[in-house]
Amino acid sequence: MSEKLWKSVPVRPSEITPKDIYLRRREFLKVGAIAAAAAVVAACGASQGPTPTATLPPRQTPQPGRDEYGDPVTPYEAITNYNNYYEFSADKEAVARLAKNFQTRPWTVEVSGLVAKPRRFDIDDLLKKYPQEERIYRLRCVEGWSMVIPWLGFPLAKLLKEVEPLGSARYVSFVSVSRPEEMPGMRSGFYPWPYREGLRLDEALHPLTILATGLYGELLPNQNGAPLRLVVPWKYGFKSAKAIVKIELTEQQPPTFWNLIAPHEYGFYSNVNPNKPHPRWSQATERRIGESGRRPTLMFNGYAEEVAHLYEGMDLMQEY
Ligand code: MTE
């Protein structure tokens, strides 16, 4: 991320020291360089025959403040003032104000279900225990806009491995907090609260899947899902449940918030797929926040090289 962008972030007390973040960002950039090298190998493989990744633009050497396609991170002000968080409001520009006094301490996350060692984790222990890595990911909203977000977080796989999933576990369910007294949007009886999402276990264990605890080098702002939210970069933004209080491993596919409301619009998988139309918004193109015009949406949001194998043999037009 450019010096200028970092400096534009308001300084607030943080559990994470700037030096720590700087060093870990460098570590992540090194990991990114390895991933980019792997992508080149995959691209060479692709020349032997058509693959779902064939139309992806070339990846670039990782640079601070840019994603692997060279796109700059979206300004902090936009990321933190244009939010979907229905517990507070359906008005994206009202969420930041309404979430301002939401209490994120004390906070625990229960990890239970089909695991050998169910546990309740305190958020501050998780912040201390797991190094917070920077991950610059594109968030592609099903509504047809996108942002590039410099998250801080750690792989979900680390947490799941601690509780030792049983052989019968096939899915992971994520449940967001329910606090109608602090969340005015929850007073609407229309929605099937609490907000919940789900992944297949192999998607949850994928190294790209993270639990985010921060962005732009600071703890997560309330409106972005403090203190802990899911981020799965190859899926539409709505898969990334905010303010998680419970993670449960299950044998059956768990219910998900948007699928319960409108199953013909939102499937369980919700992989970014420019070929699968949505009844109300284009999935073929997207508007990057801060840009005019629209750009093509990439299969799996540009992460096909890493994740297409998870869906081999599936008809993604039926299982969307
Ligand atoms: N999580 C909860 N608990 N409640 C929500 O309304 N909205 C989802 C997702 N996670 C939502 C949620 C949707 S529709 C999107 S696009 C992303 O959060 C938006 O994340 P952002 O505000 O950090 O950009």
Tab-separated table of C-alpha atoms and ligand atoms in Angstrom:
chain	number	residue	atom	x	y	z
A	1	MET	CA	0.000	0.000	0.000
A	2	SER	CA	1.390	3.417	-0.876
A	3	GLU	CA	2.823	5.660	1.822
A	4	LYS	CA	0.210	8.243	0.947
A	5	LEU	CA	-2.686	5.877	1.586
A	6	TRP	CA	-1.227	4.647	4.846
A	7	LYS	CA	-0.765	8.200	6.032
A	8	SER	CA	-4.333	9.108	5.159
A	9	VAL	CA	-5.616	6.575	7.708
A	10	PRO	CA	-6.641	8.263	10.946
A	11	VAL	CA	-4.418	7.117	13.817
A	12	ARG	CA	-6.352	5.308	16.517
A	13	PRO	CA	-5.315	3.191	19.487
A	14	SER	CA	-4.691	-0.316	18.213
A	15	GLU	CA	-3.670	-3.674	19.597
A	16	ILE	CA	-1.414	-4.096	16.589
A	17	THR	CA	1.822	-2.139	16.535
A	18	PRO	CA	2.767	-0.493	13.249
A	19	LYS	CA	6.179	-2.197	13.246
A	20	ASP	CA	4.526	-5.564	13.699
A	21	ILE	CA	2.194	-4.876	10.824
A	22	TYR	CA	5.011	-3.633	8.620
A	23	LEU	CA	7.060	-6.770	9.203
A	24	ARG	CA	4.124	-9.091	8.681
A	25	ARG	CA	3.096	-7.248	5.525
A	26	ARG	CA	6.559	-7.949	4.173
A	27	GLU	CA	6.132	-11.632	5.073
A	28	PHE	CA	2.815	-11.703	3.247
A	29	LEU	CA	4.325	-10.020	0.212
A	30	LYS	CA	6.899	-12.788	0.102
A	31	VAL	CA	4.089	-15.368	0.235
A	32	GLY	CA	2.374	-13.401	-2.532
A	33	ALA	CA	5.520	-13.598	-4.666
A	34	ILE	CA	5.545	-17.373	-4.277
A	35	ALA	CA	1.833	-17.508	-5.188
A	36	ALA	CA	2.488	-15.360	-8.271
A	37	ALA	CA	5.301	-17.677	-9.341
A	38	ALA	CA	2.938	-20.642	-8.898
A	39	ALA	CA	0.384	-18.800	-11.034
A	40	VAL	CA	2.920	-18.519	-13.865
A	41	VAL	CA	3.453	-22.275	-13.701
A	42	ALA	CA	-0.327	-22.797	-13.793
A	43	ALA	CA	-0.610	-20.427	-16.754
A	44	CYS	CA	1.999	-22.469	-18.646
A	45	GLY	CA	-0.027	-25.590	-17.892
A	46	ALA	CA	-3.114	-23.864	-19.222
A	47	SER	CA	-1.535	-23.430	-22.666
A	48	GLN	CA	-1.923	-27.178	-23.221
A	49	GLY	CA	-5.714	-26.933	-23.317
A	50	PRO	CA	-8.645	-24.705	-22.414
A	51	THR	CA	-9.255	-24.309	-18.684
A	52	PRO	CA	-11.623	-22.078	-16.720
A	53	THR	CA	-8.629	-19.826	-16.022
A	54	ALA	CA	-7.808	-19.185	-19.693
A	55	THR	CA	-9.357	-15.702	-19.821
A	56	LEU	CA	-7.748	-14.373	-16.635
A	57	PRO	CA	-5.479	-11.388	-17.206
A	58	PRO	CA	-1.806	-11.926	-16.281
A	59	ARG	CA	-0.830	-11.479	-12.665
A	60	GLN	CA	1.816	-8.978	-11.711
A	61	THR	CA	4.686	-8.955	-9.265
A	62	PRO	CA	3.107	-8.002	-5.921
A	63	GLN	CA	3.494	-4.332	-5.037
A	64	PRO	CA	2.470	-2.603	-1.812
A	65	GLY	CA	-1.060	-1.214	-2.021
A	66	ARG	CA	-2.023	-3.182	-5.134
A	67	ASP	CA	-3.666	-6.524	-5.701
A	68	GLU	CA	-2.118	-9.249	-7.858
A	69	TYR	CA	-3.642	-7.744	-11.016
A	70	GLY	CA	-1.993	-4.395	-10.214
A	71	ASP	CA	-5.216	-2.655	-9.096
A	72	PRO	CA	-4.837	-0.120	-6.272
A	73	VAL	CA	-6.602	-0.575	-2.937
A	74	THR	CA	-9.883	1.312	-2.573
A	75	PRO	CA	-9.649	4.418	-0.338
A	76	TYR	CA	-10.310	3.831	3.381
A	77	GLU	CA	-13.180	6.312	3.347
A	78	ALA	CA	-15.066	4.310	0.707
A	79	ILE	CA	-14.443	0.921	2.350
A	80	THR	CA	-15.759	2.215	5.666
A	81	ASN	CA	-18.721	4.302	4.499
A	82	TYR	CA	-20.414	2.100	1.890
A	83	ASN	CA	-21.413	-1.032	3.766
A	84	ASN	CA	-23.927	-3.824	3.620
A	85	TYR	CA	-24.859	-4.694	7.205
A	86	TYR	CA	-28.573	-5.286	7.477
A	87	GLU	CA	-28.561	-5.632	11.270
A	88	PHE	CA	-27.954	-1.869	11.291
A	89	SER	CA	-29.597	-0.662	8.086
A	90	ALA	CA	-30.244	-1.491	4.437
A	91	ASP	CA	-28.886	1.987	3.625
A	92	LYS	CA	-25.170	1.477	2.887
A	93	GLU	CA	-24.290	5.045	3.735
A	94	ALA	CA	-26.061	4.946	7.126
A	95	VAL	CA	-24.317	1.852	8.519
A	96	ALA	CA	-21.101	3.554	9.711
A	97	ARG	CA	-23.046	6.090	11.780
A	98	LEU	CA	-25.499	3.551	13.220
A	99	ALA	CA	-22.731	1.071	14.115
A	100	LYS	CA	-20.532	3.663	15.824
A	101	ASN	CA	-21.371	2.649	19.411
A	102	PHE	CA	-21.667	-1.097	18.832
A	103	GLN	CA	-19.802	-2.907	21.649
A	104	THR	CA	-17.171	-5.389	20.465
A	105	ARG	CA	-15.651	-6.201	23.877
A	106	PRO	CA	-15.885	-8.580	25.639
A	107	TRP	CA	-16.308	-10.950	22.661
A	108	THR	CA	-16.064	-14.693	22.326
A	109	VAL	CA	-16.497	-17.079	19.404
A	110	GLU	CA	-17.825	-20.574	20.019
A	111	VAL	CA	-16.401	-23.243	17.690
A	112	SER	CA	-18.427	-26.424	18.073
A	113	GLY	CA	-20.435	-29.149	16.357
A	114	LEU	CA	-18.649	-32.112	14.757
A	115	VAL	CA	-15.244	-31.492	16.349
A	116	ALA	CA	-13.160	-33.411	18.882
A	117	LYS	CA	-12.317	-30.325	20.960
A	118	PRO	CA	-15.130	-27.756	21.009
A	119	ARG	CA	-13.953	-24.413	22.414
A	120	ARG	CA	-14.908	-20.843	23.059
A	121	PHE	CA	-12.180	-18.396	21.977
A	122	ASP	CA	-11.742	-14.870	23.301
A	123	ILE	CA	-11.094	-12.387	20.488
A	124	ASP	CA	-8.100	-10.824	22.250
A	125	ASP	CA	-6.503	-14.253	22.676
A	126	LEU	CA	-6.975	-14.916	18.955
A	127	LEU	CA	-5.375	-11.568	18.102
A	128	LYS	CA	-2.363	-12.436	20.250
A	129	LYS	CA	-2.081	-16.053	19.186
A	130	TYR	CA	-2.258	-15.763	15.404
A	131	PRO	CA	-0.002	-13.433	13.400
A	132	GLN	CA	-2.219	-10.938	11.579
A	133	GLU	CA	-1.304	-11.072	7.878
A	134	GLU	CA	-2.232	-8.454	5.309
A	135	ARG	CA	-4.284	-9.863	2.434
A	136	ILE	CA	-5.237	-7.523	-0.388
A	137	TYR	CA	-8.427	-9.069	-1.808
A	138	ARG	CA	-11.115	-7.914	-4.232
A	139	LEU	CA	-14.603	-7.886	-2.687
A	140	ARG	CA	-17.160	-8.361	-5.468
A	141	CYS	CA	-20.701	-7.615	-4.323
A	142	VAL	CA	-23.549	-9.438	-6.065
A	143	GLU	CA	-25.082	-5.984	-6.642
A	144	GLY	CA	-22.418	-5.326	-9.289
A	145	TRP	CA	-19.774	-3.206	-7.547
A	146	SER	CA	-16.367	-4.127	-6.206
A	147	MET	CA	-13.564	-2.833	-3.991
A	148	VAL	CA	-9.963	-3.836	-3.304
A	149	ILE	CA	-9.542	-4.212	0.447
A	150	PRO	CA	-6.308	-4.549	2.447
A	151	TRP	CA	-7.553	-6.926	5.144
A	152	LEU	CA	-5.686	-8.055	8.210
A	153	GLY	CA	-6.492	-11.516	9.438
A	154	PHE	CA	-5.481	-15.134	9.727
A	155	PRO	CA	-6.417	-18.332	7.876
A	156	LEU	CA	-9.672	-19.853	9.132
A	157	ALA	CA	-7.934	-23.246	8.760
A	158	LYS	CA	-5.752	-22.447	11.793
A	159	LEU	CA	-8.781	-22.084	14.053
A	160	LEU	CA	-10.545	-25.129	12.609
A	161	LYS	CA	-7.477	-27.329	13.034
A	162	GLU	CA	-7.328	-26.395	16.732
A	163	VAL	CA	-10.752	-27.891	17.383
A	164	GLU	CA	-9.988	-31.057	15.353
A	165	PRO	CA	-12.877	-31.581	12.895
A	166	LEU	CA	-14.367	-35.098	12.970
A	167	GLY	CA	-14.443	-37.236	9.815
A	168	SER	CA	-18.215	-36.718	9.592
A	169	ALA	CA	-17.890	-32.896	9.332
A	170	ARG	CA	-18.623	-31.680	5.780
A	171	TYR	CA	-19.797	-28.074	6.207
A	172	VAL	CA	-19.069	-25.047	8.361
A	173	SER	CA	-21.784	-22.675	9.532
A	174	PHE	CA	-21.073	-19.074	10.634
A	175	VAL	CA	-23.521	-17.176	12.824
A	176	SER	CA	-23.415	-13.397	13.347
A	177	VAL	CA	-24.263	-11.680	16.607
A	178	SER	CA	-27.889	-10.894	17.449
A	179	ARG	CA	-28.257	-7.736	19.506
A	180	PRO	CA	-31.455	-5.924	18.494
A	181	GLU	CA	-30.987	-3.375	21.301
A	182	GLU	CA	-27.816	-2.128	19.578
A	183	MET	CA	-28.730	-3.007	15.990
A	184	PRO	CA	-31.774	-1.074	14.757
A	185	GLY	CA	-32.135	-3.032	11.507
A	186	MET	CA	-32.838	-6.205	13.492
A	187	ARG	CA	-36.141	-4.783	14.631
A	188	SER	CA	-37.488	-5.558	11.164
A	189	GLY	CA	-39.302	-8.860	11.453
A	190	PHE	CA	-38.947	-9.499	7.722
A	191	TYR	CA	-35.461	-11.023	7.870
A	192	PRO	CA	-34.603	-14.518	9.193
A	193	TRP	CA	-32.198	-13.346	11.937
A	194	PRO	CA	-29.503	-14.079	12.952
A	195	TYR	CA	-27.407	-13.478	9.812
A	196	ARG	CA	-25.745	-16.754	8.924
A	197	GLU	CA	-23.539	-18.139	6.200
A	198	GLY	CA	-21.986	-21.470	5.287
A	199	LEU	CA	-19.088	-23.064	3.442
A	200	ARG	CA	-18.137	-26.588	2.512
A	201	LEU	CA	-15.330	-27.778	4.828
A	202	ASP	CA	-12.757	-27.847	2.000
A	203	GLU	CA	-13.641	-24.229	1.094
A	204	ALA	CA	-13.297	-23.247	4.741
A	205	LEU	CA	-9.871	-24.908	4.986
A	206	HIS	CA	-8.609	-23.278	1.749
A	207	PRO	CA	-5.586	-21.036	2.449
A	208	LEU	CA	-7.282	-18.023	0.789
A	209	THR	CA	-10.162	-18.138	3.315
A	210	ILE	CA	-9.482	-15.876	6.279
A	211	LEU	CA	-11.076	-14.561	9.415
A	212	ALA	CA	-10.478	-10.822	9.152
A	213	THR	CA	-9.775	-8.776	12.261
A	214	GLY	CA	-8.656	-5.547	10.621
A	215	LEU	CA	-8.218	-3.470	7.498
A	216	TYR	CA	-5.738	-0.791	6.473
A	217	GLY	CA	-3.465	-1.920	9.314
A	218	GLU	CA	-6.025	-1.220	12.058
A	219	LEU	CA	-8.615	-3.229	13.937
A	220	LEU	CA	-11.824	-3.674	11.906
A	221	PRO	CA	-14.212	-0.735	12.079
A	222	ASN	CA	-17.631	-1.757	13.441
A	223	GLN	CA	-19.331	-1.234	10.073
A	224	ASN	CA	-16.974	-3.745	8.400
A	225	GLY	CA	-17.790	-6.522	10.861
A	226	ALA	CA	-15.747	-5.961	14.032
A	227	PRO	CA	-14.332	-7.749	15.792
A	228	LEU	CA	-14.217	-10.778	13.464
A	229	ARG	CA	-15.655	-11.468	10.005
A	230	LEU	CA	-15.278	-14.096	7.362
A	231	VAL	CA	-13.598	-13.239	4.016
A	232	VAL	CA	-13.756	-15.709	1.104
A	233	PRO	CA	-12.354	-13.807	-1.881
A	234	TRP	CA	-13.707	-15.985	-4.723
A	235	LYS	CA	-17.314	-15.716	-3.475
A	236	TYR	CA	-19.758	-12.806	-3.543
A	237	GLY	CA	-19.354	-10.355	-0.648
A	238	PHE	CA	-22.490	-11.539	1.119
A	239	LYS	CA	-20.782	-14.843	2.037
A	240	SER	CA	-18.523	-12.907	4.415
A	241	ALA	CA	-20.541	-12.915	7.641
A	242	LYS	CA	-19.701	-10.066	10.019
A	243	ALA	CA	-19.433	-9.992	13.833
A	244	ILE	CA	-19.231	-13.788	14.126
A	245	VAL	CA	-20.143	-15.383	17.475
A	246	LYS	CA	-20.487	-19.008	16.469
A	247	ILE	CA	-18.790	-21.380	14.028
A	248	GLU	CA	-20.327	-24.836	13.826
A	249	LEU	CA	-19.166	-27.892	11.876
A	250	THR	CA	-22.032	-29.935	10.483
A	251	GLU	CA	-22.761	-32.939	8.309
A	252	GLN	CA	-25.683	-31.308	6.490
A	253	GLN	CA	-25.453	-28.166	4.355
A	254	PRO	CA	-26.363	-25.318	6.740
A	255	PRO	CA	-29.048	-22.693	6.016
A	256	THR	CA	-27.789	-19.281	4.855
A	257	PHE	CA	-29.433	-15.860	5.290
A	258	TRP	CA	-29.864	-14.774	1.672
A	259	ASN	CA	-30.689	-18.266	0.445
A	260	LEU	CA	-33.527	-18.427	2.997
A	261	ILE	CA	-34.880	-15.088	1.728
A	262	ALA	CA	-34.548	-15.631	-2.050
A	263	PRO	CA	-33.245	-19.083	-3.037
A	264	HIS	CA	-33.627	-18.452	-6.782
A	265	GLU	CA	-31.277	-15.446	-6.500
A	266	TYR	CA	-28.728	-16.676	-3.953
A	267	GLY	CA	-27.457	-20.244	-3.915
A	268	PHE	CA	-25.377	-21.943	-1.245
A	269	TYR	CA	-22.120	-21.698	-3.201
A	270	SER	CA	-22.349	-18.086	-4.412
A	271	ASN	CA	-19.068	-18.303	-6.312
A	272	VAL	CA	-18.367	-15.197	-8.384
A	273	ASN	CA	-19.387	-16.329	-11.871
A	274	PRO	CA	-19.778	-13.906	-14.797
A	275	ASN	CA	-21.642	-16.616	-16.758
A	276	LYS	CA	-24.455	-17.086	-14.242
A	277	PRO	CA	-26.903	-14.180	-14.572
A	278	HIS	CA	-28.747	-12.706	-11.608
A	279	PRO	CA	-32.346	-11.554	-12.137
A	280	ARG	CA	-31.589	-7.985	-11.013
A	281	TRP	CA	-27.883	-7.178	-11.408
A	282	SER	CA	-25.232	-7.872	-14.047
A	283	GLN	CA	-22.722	-10.504	-13.002
A	284	ALA	CA	-20.781	-10.172	-16.281
A	285	THR	CA	-19.378	-6.739	-15.420
A	286	GLU	CA	-18.792	-4.679	-12.304
A	287	ARG	CA	-18.119	-1.097	-11.253
A	288	ARG	CA	-14.976	-0.720	-9.184
A	289	ILE	CA	-15.788	1.835	-6.492
A	290	GLY	CA	-13.946	5.047	-7.391
A	291	GLU	CA	-13.868	4.292	-11.133
A	292	SER	CA	-16.288	5.293	-13.861
A	293	GLY	CA	-17.471	2.686	-16.331
A	294	ARG	CA	-17.564	-1.040	-15.792
A	295	ARG	CA	-14.951	-3.759	-16.067
A	296	PRO	CA	-15.425	-7.478	-16.810
A	297	THR	CA	-16.017	-9.688	-13.796
A	298	LEU	CA	-13.472	-12.495	-13.558
A	299	MET	CA	-14.401	-16.143	-12.981
A	300	PHE	CA	-14.058	-16.894	-9.260
A	301	ASN	CA	-13.287	-13.170	-8.870
A	302	GLY	CA	-9.835	-13.765	-10.381
A	303	TYR	CA	-8.880	-16.661	-8.079
A	304	ALA	CA	-9.684	-19.525	-10.495
A	305	GLU	CA	-6.107	-20.801	-10.479
A	306	GLU	CA	-6.357	-21.389	-6.756
A	307	VAL	CA	-9.941	-22.608	-6.391
A	308	ALA	CA	-11.393	-23.992	-9.658
A	309	HIS	CA	-10.328	-27.516	-8.651
A	310	LEU	CA	-12.727	-27.413	-5.689
A	311	TYR	CA	-15.650	-27.510	-8.139
A	312	GLU	CA	-14.441	-30.083	-10.654
A	313	GLY	CA	-17.324	-32.178	-11.938
A	314	MET	CA	-19.977	-29.752	-10.671
A	315	ASP	CA	-22.413	-27.914	-12.946
A	316	LEU	CA	-21.903	-24.352	-11.720
A	317	MET	CA	-24.994	-23.126	-13.577
A	318	GLN	CA	-27.134	-25.420	-11.400
A	319	GLU	CA	-25.074	-25.298	-8.208
A	320	TYR	CA	-24.621	-21.535	-7.949
B	1	MTE	N1	-22.781	-9.859	7.594
B	1	MTE	C1	-23.814	-9.564	8.403
B	1	MTE	N2	-23.815	-10.017	9.661
B	1	MTE	N3	-24.872	-8.805	7.973
B	1	MTE	C2	-24.945	-8.340	6.684
B	1	MTE	O1	-25.928	-7.677	6.326
B	1	MTE	N4	-23.861	-8.230	4.499
B	1	MTE	C3	-23.027	-8.976	3.562
B	1	MTE	C4	-21.629	-9.256	4.121
B	1	MTE	N5	-21.693	-9.688	5.513
B	1	MTE	C5	-23.871	-8.642	5.809
B	1	MTE	C6	-22.775	-9.397	6.307
B	1	MTE	C7	-22.928	-8.317	2.254
B	1	MTE	S1	-24.344	-8.302	1.316
B	1	MTE	C8	-21.751	-7.778	1.803
B	1	MTE	S2	-21.601	-7.235	0.198
B	1	MTE	C9	-20.572	-7.646	2.679
B	1	MTE	O2	-20.845	-8.078	4.023
B	1	MTE	C10	-20.144	-6.196	2.733
B	1	MTE	O3	-18.964	-6.050	3.478
B	1	MTE	P1	-18.331	-4.605	3.688
B	1	MTE	O4	-19.388	-3.713	4.260
B	1	MTE	O5	-17.178	-4.795	4.623
B	1	MTE	O6	-17.883	-4.133	2.328
